[in-house]
Coordinates of C-alpha atoms in Angstrom, one line a residue:
X189 CA 0.0 0.0 0.0
X190 CA 1.4 3.3 -1.1
X191 CA 1.6 6.1 1.3
X192 CA 0.3 9.4 0.0
X193 CA 2.9 11.8 -1.0
X194 CA 3.4 14.8 1.3
X195 CA 3.0 18.2 -0.4
X196 CA 6.0 20.3 0.1
X197 CA 6.0 24.1 -0.1
X198 CA 8.9 25.7 -2.0
X199 CA 11.4 27.3 0.2
X200 CA 11.5 31.0 0.0
X201 CA 14.8 32.7 0.4
X202 CA 14.5 35.3 3.2
X203 CA 15.9 38.6 2.4
X204 CA 19.2 39.4 4.0
X205 CA 18.9 41.4 7.1
X206 CA 18.9 45.1 6.4
X207 CA 21.3 47.1 8.5
X208 CA 22.7 50.5 8.6
X209 CA 25.7 49.2 6.6
X210 CA 23.6 47.4 3.7
X211 CA 20.6 49.8 3.5
X212 CA 22.2 51.7 0.6
X213 CA 22.8 48.4 -1.3
X214 CA 19.2 47.2 -0.8
X215 CA 17.8 50.6 -1.9
X216 CA 19.8 50.3 -5.1
X217 CA 18.5 46.9 -5.8
X218 CA 14.9 48.0 -5.4
X219 CA 15.3 51.1 -7.5
X220 CA 17.2 49.1 -10.3
X221 CA 14.2 46.7 -10.5
X222 CA 11.8 49.6 -10.7
X223 CA 13.7 51.4 -13.4
X224 CA 13.1 48.4 -15.8
X225 CA 9.4 49.0 -15.5
X226 CA 9.6 52.8 -15.6
X227 CA 12.2 53.1 -18.5
X228 CA 11.7 49.8 -20.6
X229 CA 13.1 51.5 -23.9
X230 CA 16.3 52.4 -22.3
X231 CA 17.3 48.6 -21.9
X232 CA 15.8 47.8 -25.3
X233 CA 17.8 50.5 -26.9
X234 CA 21.1 49.1 -25.5
X235 CA 20.3 45.7 -27.0
X236 CA 19.5 47.3 -30.4
X237 CA 22.8 49.2 -30.3
X238 CA 24.7 46.0 -29.4
X239 CA 23.0 44.0 -32.1
X240 CA 23.5 46.7 -34.7
X241 CA 27.2 46.8 -33.9
X242 CA 27.5 43.0 -34.2
X243 CA 25.6 43.0 -37.4
X244 CA 27.6 45.9 -38.8
X245 CA 30.8 44.3 -37.9
X246 CA 29.8 41.1 -39.7
X247 CA 28.8 43.1 -42.8
X248 CA 32.1 44.9 -42.9
X249 CA 34.0 41.6 -42.5
X250 CA 32.0 40.1 -45.3
X251 CA 32.4 43.0 -47.6
X252 CA 36.2 43.1 -46.8
X253 CA 36.4 39.4 -47.6
X254 CA 34.7 39.8 -50.8
X255 CA 36.8 42.8 -51.8
X256 CA 40.0 40.8 -50.9
X257 CA 38.9 37.8 -53.0
X258 CA 38.0 40.0 -56.0
X259 CA 41.4 41.8 -55.9
X260 CA 43.9 39.3 -54.8
X261 CA 42.4 35.8 -55.6
X262 CA 40.0 36.3 -58.6
X263 CA 42.0 39.3 -59.8
X264 CA 38.9 41.2 -61.1
X265 CA 39.5 44.2 -63.3
X266 CA 36.0 45.4 -64.1
X267 CA 34.8 48.9 -64.0
X268 CA 33.3 48.6 -60.5
X269 CA 36.5 47.2 -59.1
X270 CA 38.6 49.9 -60.9
X271 CA 36.5 52.7 -59.5
X272 CA 36.7 51.2 -56.1
X273 CA 40.4 51.0 -56.1
X274 CA 40.6 54.8 -57.1
X275 CA 38.7 55.6 -53.9
X276 CA 40.4 53.1 -51.7
X277 CA 44.2 53.2 -51.8
X278 CA 44.7 49.4 -51.7
X279 CA 48.1 48.1 -52.8
X280 CA 48.9 45.6 -55.6
X281 CA 52.6 45.3 -54.9
X282 CA 55.5 46.8 -53.0
X283 CA 58.8 47.9 -54.3
X284 CA 61.7 48.7 -51.9
X285 CA 59.2 49.7 -49.2
X286 CA 57.1 51.8 -51.8
X287 CA 53.4 50.9 -52.3
X288 CA 52.2 50.3 -55.8
X289 CA 48.6 51.5 -55.9
X290 CA 46.1 48.9 -57.4
X291 CA 44.3 51.7 -59.4
X292 CA 47.4 52.7 -61.2
X293 CA 48.1 49.0 -62.2
X294 CA 44.5 48.5 -63.4
X295 CA 44.7 51.8 -65.4
X296 CA 47.5 50.2 -67.4
X297 CA 46.3 46.6 -67.5
X298 CA 42.8 47.4 -68.5
X299 CA 44.0 49.4 -71.6
X300 CA 46.6 47.0 -72.7
X301 CA 44.3 43.9 -72.4
X302 CA 41.3 45.5 -74.1
X303 CA 43.4 46.3 -77.1
X304 CA 44.7 42.7 -77.4
X305 CA 41.2 41.3 -77.0
X306 CA 40.0 43.5 -79.7
X307 CA 42.7 42.5 -82.0
X308 CA 42.9 38.7 -81.3
X309 CA 39.6 37.7 -79.9
X310 CA 38.3 36.3 -83.2
X311 CA 41.5 34.3 -84.0
X312 CA 42.6 33.1 -80.5
X313 CA 41.0 30.5 -78.3
X314 CA 40.3 31.0 -74.6
X315 CA 43.5 29.6 -73.4
X316 CA 45.5 31.9 -75.7
X317 CA 43.5 34.9 -74.4
X318 CA 44.2 33.8 -70.8
X319 CA 48.0 33.5 -71.6
X320 CA 47.9 37.0 -73.1
X321 CA 46.2 38.3 -69.9
X322 CA 48.9 36.7 -67.7
X323 CA 51.6 38.2 -69.8
X324 CA 50.1 41.6 -69.7
X325 CA 49.6 41.3 -66.0
X326 CA 53.2 40.6 -65.4
X327 CA 54.4 43.4 -67.8
X328 CA 52.2 45.9 -66.2
X329 CA 53.1 44.8 -62.7
X330 CA 56.8 45.4 -63.7
X331 CA 56.1 48.8 -65.1
X332 CA 54.3 49.8 -61.9
X333 CA 57.1 48.5 -59.8
X334 CA 59.4 50.8 -61.8
X335 CA 57.0 53.7 -61.2
X336 CA 56.9 53.2 -57.5
X337 CA 60.7 53.0 -57.3
X338 CA 60.9 56.2 -59.5
X339 CA 58.6 57.9 -57.1
X340 CA 60.7 57.0 -54.1
X341 CA 63.9 58.3 -55.8
X342 CA 62.1 61.4 -57.0
X343 CA 61.3 62.2 -53.3
X344 CA 64.8 61.7 -52.3
X345 CA 66.2 63.8 -55.1
X346 CA 63.5 66.5 -55.0
X347 CA 62.5 65.7 -58.6
X348 CA 59.0 67.1 -59.3
X349 CA 56.8 67.1 -62.4
X350 CA 54.4 70.2 -62.6
X351 CA 51.0 70.4 -64.5
X352 CA 52.7 72.8 -66.9
X353 CA 55.3 70.2 -67.8
X354 CA 52.5 67.7 -68.4
X355 CA 50.6 70.1 -70.6
X356 CA 53.7 71.0 -72.6
X357 CA 54.4 67.4 -73.3
X358 CA 50.8 66.7 -74.3
X359 CA 50.9 69.7 -76.6
X360 CA 54.1 68.4 -78.2
X361 CA 52.5 65.0 -78.8
X362 CA 49.3 66.1 -80.3
X363 CA 51.0 68.2 -83.0
X364 CA 48.4 69.5 -85.4
X365 CA 45.6 67.7 -83.6
X366 CA 43.2 69.8 -81.4
X367 CA 43.2 69.0 -77.7
X368 CA 39.7 67.6 -77.9
X369 CA 40.6 65.3 -80.8
X370 CA 43.8 64.2 -78.9
X371 CA 41.8 63.2 -75.8
X372 CA 39.3 61.5 -78.0
X373 CA 42.0 59.4 -79.6
X374 CA 43.4 58.6 -76.1
X375 CA 40.0 57.4 -75.1
X376 CA 39.5 55.4 -78.3
X377 CA 42.8 53.7 -78.2
X378 CA 43.5 53.2 -74.4
X379 CA 40.0 53.9 -72.8
X380 CA 41.5 56.8 -70.8
X381 CA 39.7 59.9 -69.7
X382 CA 41.6 63.2 -70.0
X383 CA 42.4 63.1 -66.3
X384 CA 43.6 59.5 -66.5
X385 CA 45.7 60.4 -69.6
X386 CA 47.3 63.4 -67.7
X387 CA 48.0 61.1 -64.7
X388 CA 49.7 58.4 -66.9
X389 CA 51.7 61.2 -68.7
X390 CA 52.8 62.7 -65.4
X391 CA 54.0 59.3 -64.0
X392 CA 55.9 58.6 -67.4
X393 CA 57.6 62.1 -67.2
X394 CA 58.7 61.5 -63.5
X395 CA 60.2 58.1 -64.4
X396 CA 62.1 59.7 -67.3
X397 CA 63.5 62.4 -65.1
X398 CA 64.6 60.0 -62.5
X399 CA 66.3 57.7 -65.1
X400 CA 68.3 60.7 -66.4
X401 CA 69.2 61.9 -62.9
X402 CA 70.5 58.4 -61.8
X403 CA 72.6 57.6 -64.9
X404 CA 76.0 59.3 -64.2
X405 CA 77.7 57.0 -66.7
X406 CA 75.4 58.1 -69.5
X407 CA 76.1 61.7 -68.5
X408 CA 79.9 61.1 -68.8
X409 CA 79.5 59.5 -72.1
X410 CA 77.3 62.4 -73.2
X411 CA 80.2 64.8 -72.3
X412 CA 82.5 62.7 -74.5
X413 CA 80.3 63.0 -77.4
X414 CA 80.1 66.7 -77.0
X415 CA 83.8 67.0 -76.9
X416 CA 84.0 65.0 -80.2
X417 CA 81.5 67.3 -81.8
X418 CA 83.4 70.3 -80.8
X419 CA 86.5 68.8 -82.3
X420 CA 84.7 68.6 -85.6
X421 CA 84.4 64.8 -85.6
X422 CA 81.3 63.1 -87.3
X423 CA 78.9 61.1 -85.3
X424 CA 79.9 58.0 -87.1
X425 CA 83.5 58.4 -86.0
X426 CA 82.6 59.3 -82.5
X427 CA 80.5 56.1 -82.3
X428 CA 83.4 54.1 -83.5
X429 CA 85.6 55.5 -80.7
X430 CA 83.1 55.0 -77.9
X431 CA 82.1 51.5 -79.0
X432 CA 79.2 49.8 -77.0
X433 CA 78.6 52.9 -74.9
X434 CA 76.6 54.3 -77.7
X435 CA 74.3 53.4 -80.5
X436 CA 74.7 54.8 -84.1
X437 CA 72.2 54.8 -86.8
X438 CA 71.4 56.5 -90.2
X439 CA 67.8 57.1 -90.9
X440 CA 68.0 58.2 -94.5
X441 CA 65.3 60.6 -95.7
X442 CA 62.1 60.7 -93.5
X443 CA 59.2 63.1 -93.1
X444 CA 59.5 65.8 -90.5
X445 CA 56.6 64.2 -88.7
X446 CA 58.3 60.8 -88.6
X447 CA 57.5 58.8 -85.4
X448 CA 61.0 59.0 -83.9
X449 CA 60.2 61.0 -80.8
X450 CA 61.1 64.4 -82.4
X451 CA 64.5 63.6 -83.9
X452 CA 63.5 64.5 -87.5
X453 CA 62.1 67.8 -86.4
X454 CA 65.3 68.4 -84.5
X455 CA 67.4 67.5 -87.5
X456 CA 65.3 69.7 -89.9
X457 CA 65.9 72.6 -87.8
X458 CA 69.6 72.4 -88.3
X459 CA 71.7 73.6 -91.4
X460 CA 73.0 70.9 -93.6
X461 CA 76.1 69.3 -92.0
X462 CA 75.4 70.7 -88.6
X463 CA 75.0 68.6 -85.4
X464 CA 72.5 69.3 -82.7
X465 CA 73.0 69.6 -78.9
X466 CA 71.6 66.8 -76.8
X467 CA 68.1 65.8 -77.6
X468 CA 65.7 64.1 -75.3
X469 CA 63.0 62.4 -77.2
X470 CA 59.5 61.9 -76.2
X471 CA 60.4 58.3 -75.3
X472 CA 62.9 59.4 -72.7
X473 CA 65.1 56.4 -73.2
X474 CA 68.4 58.2 -73.5
X475 CA 70.5 61.2 -74.9
X476 CA 70.4 61.7 -78.7
X477 CA 72.7 63.8 -81.1
X478 CA 71.6 64.2 -84.7
X479 CA 73.3 65.6 -87.8
X480 CA 71.5 67.0 -90.7
X481 CA 73.1 65.2 -93.7
X482 CA 70.5 66.7 -96.3
X483 CA 67.0 68.0 -96.2
X484 CA 64.2 69.5 -98.2
X485 CA 61.2 71.5 -97.0
X486 CA 59.5 68.7 -95.2
X487 CA 62.0 65.8 -95.4
X488 CA 65.4 65.3 -93.8
X489 CA 68.2 62.8 -94.0
X490 CA 69.9 62.4 -90.6
X491 CA 72.2 60.2 -88.7
X492 CA 72.3 60.0 -85.0
X493 CA 74.1 58.8 -81.8
X494 CA 72.0 57.4 -79.0
X495 CA 73.4 57.2 -75.4
X496 CA 71.0 54.7 -73.7
X497 CA 70.0 55.0 -70.1
X498 CA 70.9 51.8 -68.2
X499 CA 71.2 52.6 -64.5
X500 CA 67.6 52.8 -63.6
X501 CA 66.7 49.4 -65.1
X502 CA 69.9 47.9 -63.5
X503 CA 68.7 49.3 -60.1
X504 CA 65.2 47.8 -60.6
X505 CA 66.6 44.4 -61.6
X506 CA 68.8 44.5 -58.4
X507 CA 65.5 45.0 -56.3
X508 CA 64.2 41.8 -57.8
X509 CA 67.5 40.0 -57.2
X510 CA 67.5 41.1 -53.5
X511 CA 63.8 40.1 -53.1
X512 CA 62.7 43.7 -52.3
X513 CA 59.8 43.5 -54.6
X514 CA 56.6 41.8 -53.5
X515 CA 53.5 41.1 -55.6
X516 CA 50.2 40.6 -53.9
X517 CA 48.2 39.2 -56.7
X518 CA 50.5 37.1 -58.8
X519 CA 52.6 34.1 -57.7
X520 CA 55.0 34.4 -60.6
X521 CA 58.8 34.2 -61.2
X522 CA 59.4 37.9 -61.3
X523 CA 62.8 37.5 -63.1
X524 CA 60.7 36.4 -66.1
X525 CA 59.3 39.8 -66.4
X526 CA 61.3 41.9 -68.8
X527 CA 61.2 45.7 -69.1

């Protein structure tokens, strides 16, 4: 026979004894409980703020992860990514401690790859297009590494390119074209806006000035050529004396607007048999001297000596040899990337 269960009352916890020492503590406990009923939104707001911070942090992490994947894993180069990198100064590489901006790299890469696709897309398969993209990626990374290194040297040597210098160069390049037509051609051929075209031009001029400033050996060779000219020697005989330090060539007759960086115009400005002072062409790859062998009103026969600039490229190659160049998007053998 089962005995009936006894009903037990739940034990209640007796409040602690209130004394003069604990009265303030008990008062605060009572008031704190009352506040929850009097100001319920205050506590709900705190939860909302906390939840908003958590959600916001997760969104930022997610967006950051997607951006990282697009830039450094998938290597996206579409319009949205390009515009984003112009706003956010994210790096694509580092050269001797100098950051290479992703936006500058994309500015070159997008123009080069769009031209190649337009030219070869109908005759090249997908694998061939991919190989071309990889090659252009490496070439443009190399160019931007050179640009970053040039920027570092320019700061050290106080070399600055002004907006006036940029405009003068553009005016020289466009020749008889109007400024508007020149910018239209830049957009058609490279996809660059006027601001982007000026930015590219400014970077190129800065790198040229740095290359000239660094190459003391080329400067010494230039002085030797100038001494030979003063002595009445021909460029051909001077080139024979200096050997591999210079390059000699004879153009024959060419138009004054020949695509030679301005050498034809410089020669046409001379009297027959006269030799110019040093000429820096639009390509900025060395010192030139030209002699007007013969000319008509719009055509000129000239020969020339070129003193190539070598020090800058040698210094950049040394950065690669000493592992001072780091790419963030491409796991490639950097020594394969030629200038």
